Coordinates of C-alpha atoms in Angstrom, one line a residue:
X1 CA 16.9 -5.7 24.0
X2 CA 17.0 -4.2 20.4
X3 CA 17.9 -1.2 18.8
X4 CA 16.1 0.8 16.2
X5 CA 17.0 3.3 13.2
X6 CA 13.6 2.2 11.4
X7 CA 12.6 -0.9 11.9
X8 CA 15.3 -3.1 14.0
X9 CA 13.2 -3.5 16.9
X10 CA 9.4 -3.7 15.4
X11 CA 10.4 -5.4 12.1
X12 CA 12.3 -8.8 14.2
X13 CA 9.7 -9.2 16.5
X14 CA 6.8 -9.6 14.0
X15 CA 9.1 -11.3 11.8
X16 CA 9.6 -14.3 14.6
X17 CA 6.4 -13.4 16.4
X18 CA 7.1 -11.8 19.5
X19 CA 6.1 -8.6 21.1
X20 CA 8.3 -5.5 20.3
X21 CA 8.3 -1.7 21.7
X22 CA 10.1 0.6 19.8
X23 CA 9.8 4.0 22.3
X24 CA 9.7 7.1 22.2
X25 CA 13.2 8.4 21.6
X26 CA 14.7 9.8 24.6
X27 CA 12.8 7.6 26.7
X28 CA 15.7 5.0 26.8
X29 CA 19.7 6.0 26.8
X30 CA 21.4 5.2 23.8
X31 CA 25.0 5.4 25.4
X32 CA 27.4 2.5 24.4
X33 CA 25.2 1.6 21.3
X34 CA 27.2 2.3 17.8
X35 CA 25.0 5.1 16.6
X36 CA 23.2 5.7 13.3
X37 CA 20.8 9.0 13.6
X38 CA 20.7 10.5 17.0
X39 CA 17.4 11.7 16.2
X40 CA 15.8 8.2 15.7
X41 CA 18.2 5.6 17.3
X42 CA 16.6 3.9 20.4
X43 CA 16.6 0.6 22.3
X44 CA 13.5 -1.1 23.3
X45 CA 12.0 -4.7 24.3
X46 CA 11.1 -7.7 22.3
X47 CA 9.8 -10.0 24.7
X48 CA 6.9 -13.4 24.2
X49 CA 4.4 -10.9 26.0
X50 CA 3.2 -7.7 26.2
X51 CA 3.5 -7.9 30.1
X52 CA 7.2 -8.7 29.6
X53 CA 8.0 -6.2 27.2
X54 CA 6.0 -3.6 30.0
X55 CA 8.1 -5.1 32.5
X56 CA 11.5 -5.0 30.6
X57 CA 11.3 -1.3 28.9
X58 CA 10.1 0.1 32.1
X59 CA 13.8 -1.2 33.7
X60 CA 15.7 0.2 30.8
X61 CA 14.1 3.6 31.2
X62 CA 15.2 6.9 32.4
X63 CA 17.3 10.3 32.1
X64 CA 20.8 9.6 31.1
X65 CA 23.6 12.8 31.8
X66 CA 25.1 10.9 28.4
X67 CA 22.5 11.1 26.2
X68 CA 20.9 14.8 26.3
X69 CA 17.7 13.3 24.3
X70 CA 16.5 11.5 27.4
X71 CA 16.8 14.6 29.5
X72 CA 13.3 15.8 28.3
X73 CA 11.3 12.3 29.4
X74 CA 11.1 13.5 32.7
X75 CA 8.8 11.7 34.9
X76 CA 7.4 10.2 31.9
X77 CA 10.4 7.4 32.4
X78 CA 9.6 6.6 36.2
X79 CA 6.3 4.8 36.0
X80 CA 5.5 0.9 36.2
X81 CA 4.3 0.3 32.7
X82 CA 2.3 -2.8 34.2
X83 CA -0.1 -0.3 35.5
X84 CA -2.1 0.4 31.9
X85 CA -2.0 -3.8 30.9
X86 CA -5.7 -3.8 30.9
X87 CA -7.4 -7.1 29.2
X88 CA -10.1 -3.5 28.6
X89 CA -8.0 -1.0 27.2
X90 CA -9.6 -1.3 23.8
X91 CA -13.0 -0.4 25.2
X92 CA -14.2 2.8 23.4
X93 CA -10.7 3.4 22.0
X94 CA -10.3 5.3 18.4
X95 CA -8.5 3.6 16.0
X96 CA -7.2 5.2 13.1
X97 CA -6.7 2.1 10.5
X98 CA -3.5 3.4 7.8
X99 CA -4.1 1.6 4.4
X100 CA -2.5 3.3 2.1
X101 CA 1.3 2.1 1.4
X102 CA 0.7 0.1 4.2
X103 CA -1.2 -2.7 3.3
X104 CA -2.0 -4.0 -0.6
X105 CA 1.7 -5.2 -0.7
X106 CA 1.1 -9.2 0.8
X107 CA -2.3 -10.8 0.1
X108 CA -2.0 -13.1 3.1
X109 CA -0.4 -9.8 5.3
X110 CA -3.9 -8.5 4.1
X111 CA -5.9 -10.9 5.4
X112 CA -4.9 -11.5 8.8
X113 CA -5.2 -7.5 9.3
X114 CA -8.3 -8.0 8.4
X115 CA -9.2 -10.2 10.7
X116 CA -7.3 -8.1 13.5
X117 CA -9.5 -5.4 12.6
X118 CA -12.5 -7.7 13.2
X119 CA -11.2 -8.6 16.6
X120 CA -10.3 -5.1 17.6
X121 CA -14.3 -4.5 16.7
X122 CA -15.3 -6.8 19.1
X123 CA -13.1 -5.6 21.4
X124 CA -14.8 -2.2 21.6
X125 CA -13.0 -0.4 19.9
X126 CA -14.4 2.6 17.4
X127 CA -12.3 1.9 13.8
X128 CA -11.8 5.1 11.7
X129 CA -11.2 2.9 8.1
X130 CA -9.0 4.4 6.7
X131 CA -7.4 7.1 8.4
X132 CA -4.3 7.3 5.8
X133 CA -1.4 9.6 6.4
X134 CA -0.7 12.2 4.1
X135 CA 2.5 11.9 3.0
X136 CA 2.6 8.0 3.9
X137 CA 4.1 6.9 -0.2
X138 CA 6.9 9.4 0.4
X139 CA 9.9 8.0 -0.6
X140 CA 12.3 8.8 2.3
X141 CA 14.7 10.8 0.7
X142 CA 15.0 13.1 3.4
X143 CA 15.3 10.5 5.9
X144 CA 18.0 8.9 4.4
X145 CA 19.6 12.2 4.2
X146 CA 19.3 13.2 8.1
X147 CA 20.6 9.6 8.1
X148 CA 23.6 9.9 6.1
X149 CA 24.6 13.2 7.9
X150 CA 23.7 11.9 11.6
X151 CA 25.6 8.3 10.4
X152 CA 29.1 10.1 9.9
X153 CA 28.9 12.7 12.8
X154 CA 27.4 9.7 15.5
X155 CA 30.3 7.5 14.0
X156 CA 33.1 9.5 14.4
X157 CA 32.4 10.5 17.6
X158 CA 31.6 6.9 19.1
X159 CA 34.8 5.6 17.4
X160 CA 36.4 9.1 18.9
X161 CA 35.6 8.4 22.6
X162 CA 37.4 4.4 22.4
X163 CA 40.7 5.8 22.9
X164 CA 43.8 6.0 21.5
X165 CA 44.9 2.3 21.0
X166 CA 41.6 1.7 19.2
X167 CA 42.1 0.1 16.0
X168 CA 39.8 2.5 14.3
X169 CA 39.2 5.9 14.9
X170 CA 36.6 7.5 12.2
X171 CA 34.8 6.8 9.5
X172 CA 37.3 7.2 7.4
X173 CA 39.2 4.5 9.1
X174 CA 36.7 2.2 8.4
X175 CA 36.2 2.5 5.2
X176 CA 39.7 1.8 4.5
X177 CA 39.9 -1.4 6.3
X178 CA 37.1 -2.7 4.3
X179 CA 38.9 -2.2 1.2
X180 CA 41.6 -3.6 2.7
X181 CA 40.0 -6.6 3.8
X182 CA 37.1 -6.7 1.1
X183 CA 37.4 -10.6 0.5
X184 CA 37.0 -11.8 4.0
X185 CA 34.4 -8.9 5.2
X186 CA 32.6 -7.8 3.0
X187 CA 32.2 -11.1 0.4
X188 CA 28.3 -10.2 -0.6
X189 CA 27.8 -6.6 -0.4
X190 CA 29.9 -3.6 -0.8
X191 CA 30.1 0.2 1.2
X192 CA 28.5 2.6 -1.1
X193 CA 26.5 4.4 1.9
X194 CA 29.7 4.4 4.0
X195 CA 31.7 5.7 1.5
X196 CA 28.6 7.9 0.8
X197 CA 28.4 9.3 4.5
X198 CA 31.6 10.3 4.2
X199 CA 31.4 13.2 1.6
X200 CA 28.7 14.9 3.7
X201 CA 29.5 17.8 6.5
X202 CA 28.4 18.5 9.5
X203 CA 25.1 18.5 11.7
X204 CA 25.1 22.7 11.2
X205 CA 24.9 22.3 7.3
X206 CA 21.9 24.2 5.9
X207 CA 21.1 20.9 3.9
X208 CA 21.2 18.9 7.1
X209 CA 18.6 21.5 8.8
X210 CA 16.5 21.3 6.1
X211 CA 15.8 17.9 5.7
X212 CA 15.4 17.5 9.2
X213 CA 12.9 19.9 9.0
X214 CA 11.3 17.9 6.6
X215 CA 11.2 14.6 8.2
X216 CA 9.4 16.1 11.0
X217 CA 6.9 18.0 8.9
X218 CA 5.6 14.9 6.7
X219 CA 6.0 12.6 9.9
X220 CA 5.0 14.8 13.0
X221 CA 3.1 17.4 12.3
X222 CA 1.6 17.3 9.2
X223 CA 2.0 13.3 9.7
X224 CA 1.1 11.2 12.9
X225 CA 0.0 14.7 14.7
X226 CA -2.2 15.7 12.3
X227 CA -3.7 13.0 11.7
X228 CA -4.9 11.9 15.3
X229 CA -5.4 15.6 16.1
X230 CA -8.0 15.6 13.0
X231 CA -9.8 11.9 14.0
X232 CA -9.3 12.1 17.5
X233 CA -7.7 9.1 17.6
X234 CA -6.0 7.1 20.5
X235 CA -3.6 5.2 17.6
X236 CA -3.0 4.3 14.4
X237 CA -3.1 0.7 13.5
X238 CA -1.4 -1.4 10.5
X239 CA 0.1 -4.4 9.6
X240 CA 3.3 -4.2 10.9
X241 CA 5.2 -6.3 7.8
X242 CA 5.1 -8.8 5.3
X243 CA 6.0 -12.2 6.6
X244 CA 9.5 -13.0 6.5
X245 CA 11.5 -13.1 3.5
X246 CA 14.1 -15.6 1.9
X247 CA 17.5 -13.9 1.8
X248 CA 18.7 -13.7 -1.3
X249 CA 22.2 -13.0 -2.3
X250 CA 22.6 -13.0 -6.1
X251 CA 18.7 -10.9 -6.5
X252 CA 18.5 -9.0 -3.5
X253 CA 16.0 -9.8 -0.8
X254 CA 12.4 -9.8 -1.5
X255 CA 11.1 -7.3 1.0
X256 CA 7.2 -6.1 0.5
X257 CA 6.5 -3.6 3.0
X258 CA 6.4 -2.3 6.7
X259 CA 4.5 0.5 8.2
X260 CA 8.0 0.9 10.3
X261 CA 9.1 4.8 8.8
X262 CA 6.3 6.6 10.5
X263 CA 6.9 6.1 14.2
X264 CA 11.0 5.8 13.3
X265 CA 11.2 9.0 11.2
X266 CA 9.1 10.8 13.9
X267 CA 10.6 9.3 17.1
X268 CA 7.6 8.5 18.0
X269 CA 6.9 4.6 19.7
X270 CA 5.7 1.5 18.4
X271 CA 4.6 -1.7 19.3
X272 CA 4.2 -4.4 17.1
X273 CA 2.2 -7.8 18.8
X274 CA 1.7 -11.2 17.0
X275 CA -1.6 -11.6 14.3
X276 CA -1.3 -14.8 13.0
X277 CA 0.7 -16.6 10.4
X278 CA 0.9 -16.5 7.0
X279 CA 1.9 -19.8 5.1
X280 CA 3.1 -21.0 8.7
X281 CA 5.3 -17.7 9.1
X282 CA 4.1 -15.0 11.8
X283 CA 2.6 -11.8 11.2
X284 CA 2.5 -9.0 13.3
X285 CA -0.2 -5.7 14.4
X286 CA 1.3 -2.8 15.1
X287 CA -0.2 0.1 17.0
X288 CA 1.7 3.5 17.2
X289 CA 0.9 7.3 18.4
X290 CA 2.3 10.4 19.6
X291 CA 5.8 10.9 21.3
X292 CA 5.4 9.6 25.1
X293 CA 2.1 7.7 24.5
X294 CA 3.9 4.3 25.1
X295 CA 1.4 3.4 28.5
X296 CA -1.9 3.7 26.0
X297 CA -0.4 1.6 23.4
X298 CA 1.1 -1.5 25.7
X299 CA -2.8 -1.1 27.3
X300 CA -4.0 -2.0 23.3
X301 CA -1.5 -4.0 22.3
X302 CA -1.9 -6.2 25.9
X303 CA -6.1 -6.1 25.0
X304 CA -5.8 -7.5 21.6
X305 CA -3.1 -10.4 22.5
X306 CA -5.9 -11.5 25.7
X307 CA -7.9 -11.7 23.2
X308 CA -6.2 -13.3 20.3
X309 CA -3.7 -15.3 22.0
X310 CA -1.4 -15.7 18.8
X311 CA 2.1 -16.4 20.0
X312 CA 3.3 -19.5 19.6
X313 CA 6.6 -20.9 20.5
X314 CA 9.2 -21.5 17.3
X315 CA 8.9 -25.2 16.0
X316 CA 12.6 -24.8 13.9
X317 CA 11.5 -27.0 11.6
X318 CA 14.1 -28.3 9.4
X319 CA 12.8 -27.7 6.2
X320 CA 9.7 -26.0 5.1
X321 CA 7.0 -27.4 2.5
X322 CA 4.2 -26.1 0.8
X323 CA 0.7 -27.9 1.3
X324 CA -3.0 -27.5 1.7
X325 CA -4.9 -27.7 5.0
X326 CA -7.8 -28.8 5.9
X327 CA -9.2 -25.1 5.2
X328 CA -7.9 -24.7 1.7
X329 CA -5.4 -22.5 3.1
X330 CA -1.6 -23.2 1.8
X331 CA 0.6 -23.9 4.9
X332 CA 4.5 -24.5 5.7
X333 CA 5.2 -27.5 7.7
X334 CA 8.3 -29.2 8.2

């Protein structure tokens, strides 16, 4: 089980190609996690199939009296997922393919969507190339506002509940031990967004409201709504992310692109299924829709990996080469 801001659930699984379902949020509790946005923070599956990830979010499931966003699920979180996987779900389905931002960043990312798109085809399903979303190169300054607003309030009232022998009690607390500590915690990176989060006030700040407001214009309803409203679509598809990236410590890491914010920003679900590999790495597809439409995406994600059948088990290689295969292609092997 992982847990999502934007990105924490889908971005792993593609990354080490696996199945991952980021839900709706509210459709799983989020009690006991260490929040960062109450309005996007969920836990979901990544599983090695579609079938278990169906299996494993539909357990997890259900109206929590702690967590007042899962309240409005309703019967939404009592079904067997396992129900919609259909080896035919892509049959006649309306695709809404989302280029822009989300793919031209990885060459190799851009070919295996490619040939996703090819096998969704053949699958039956009616490709509306592109469908892009309007406000899809915005650069998240709003969300990382709602972020830093929802970070401090969610913070200090987790670390508020522990108690009084806890060791910390608020944000504030926190940041102090770091700078205490700095040399054995914190050896590679510093706390500028704590430190950050801590200047801002609280959740009934005009400032807060508005960028809220915001995040759910350019991602709801002027975003993922209107966009499958206007297409009559049944998802929007993309590469889910660039394969995975060397960590880097002195440069920063060399991160291309996701189509993660969408979905996150608009608590809206996601699932992200294996495509193929890139110079040996994986490479995942994602589909993702309107709030509560997680039974019609497992269906499509559970038609395209019948179909495909790219997961493979991890080789942990010890060291990874460069070389040419038999097709020209460049490959990793150990």
């Amino acid at each position: 089980i992982g847990t999502e801001t934007d990105g924490s659930i889908t971005c792993p699984a593609a990354t080490v190609c696996l199945v991952g379902i980021k839900p709706t949020v509210g459709l799983v509790s989020r009690s006991g996690i260490i929040p960062i946005s109450a309005t996007q923070d969920t836990a979901g599956p990544i599983c090695r199939t579609v079938e278990d990830a169906a299996i494993l979010l539909g357990a997890i499931a259900g109206a929590d009296p702690n967590d007042a966003a899962t309240l409005v699920a309703g019967r939404r979180s009592v079904i067997d997922l396992t129900q919609f996987l259909d080896a035919g779900a892509l049959k006649g389905k309306r695709l809404g393919i989302t280029r822009k931002v989300f793919t031209g960043y990885h060459d190799q990312t851009d070919r295996l969507f490619e040939a996703a798109l090819e096998a969704l085809r053949a699958l039956g399903a009616i490709l509306v190339d592109p469908a892009d979303l309007r406000h899809a190169d915005d650069k998240g300054d709003a969300e990382f506002e709602v972020l830093l607003y929802e970070f401090k309030a969610g913070v200090n009232a987790y670390l508020g509940s522990l108690g009084p022998a806890a060791p910390v009690r608020t944000l504030e607390d926190v940041i102090a031990f770091n700078d205490r500590e700095r040399a054995r915690v914190m050896p590679y990176f510093g706390q500028e967004t704590l430190i950050k989060a801590q200047t801002y006030g609280p959740l009934t700040s005009p400032a807060y409201r508005k960028a809220l407001a915001t995040c759910r214009r350019l991602w709801r309803t002027e975003g993922i709504d209107q966009l499958m409203t206007l297409h009559r679509l049944d998802a929007l598809v993309a590469p889910t992310g660039n394969p995975a990236w060397p960590i880097d410590l002195v440069n920063g890491d060399h991160f291309t692109g996701s189509v993660t914010t969408p979905a996150a920003v608009a608590g809206y679900p996601h699932v992200t299924v294996p495509a193929g590999f890139a110079f040996g790495l994986p490479v995942g597809l994602s589909f993702f829709g309107r709030a509560w439409s997680e039974p019609a995406l497992i269906g499509m994600a559970y038609a395209y990996e019948q179909a495909t059948k790219h997961r493979r088990p991890p080789a942990y290689l010890p060291s990874a080469q460069l070389g040419t295969g038999e097709d020209g292609t460049l490959r990793i092997g150990g």
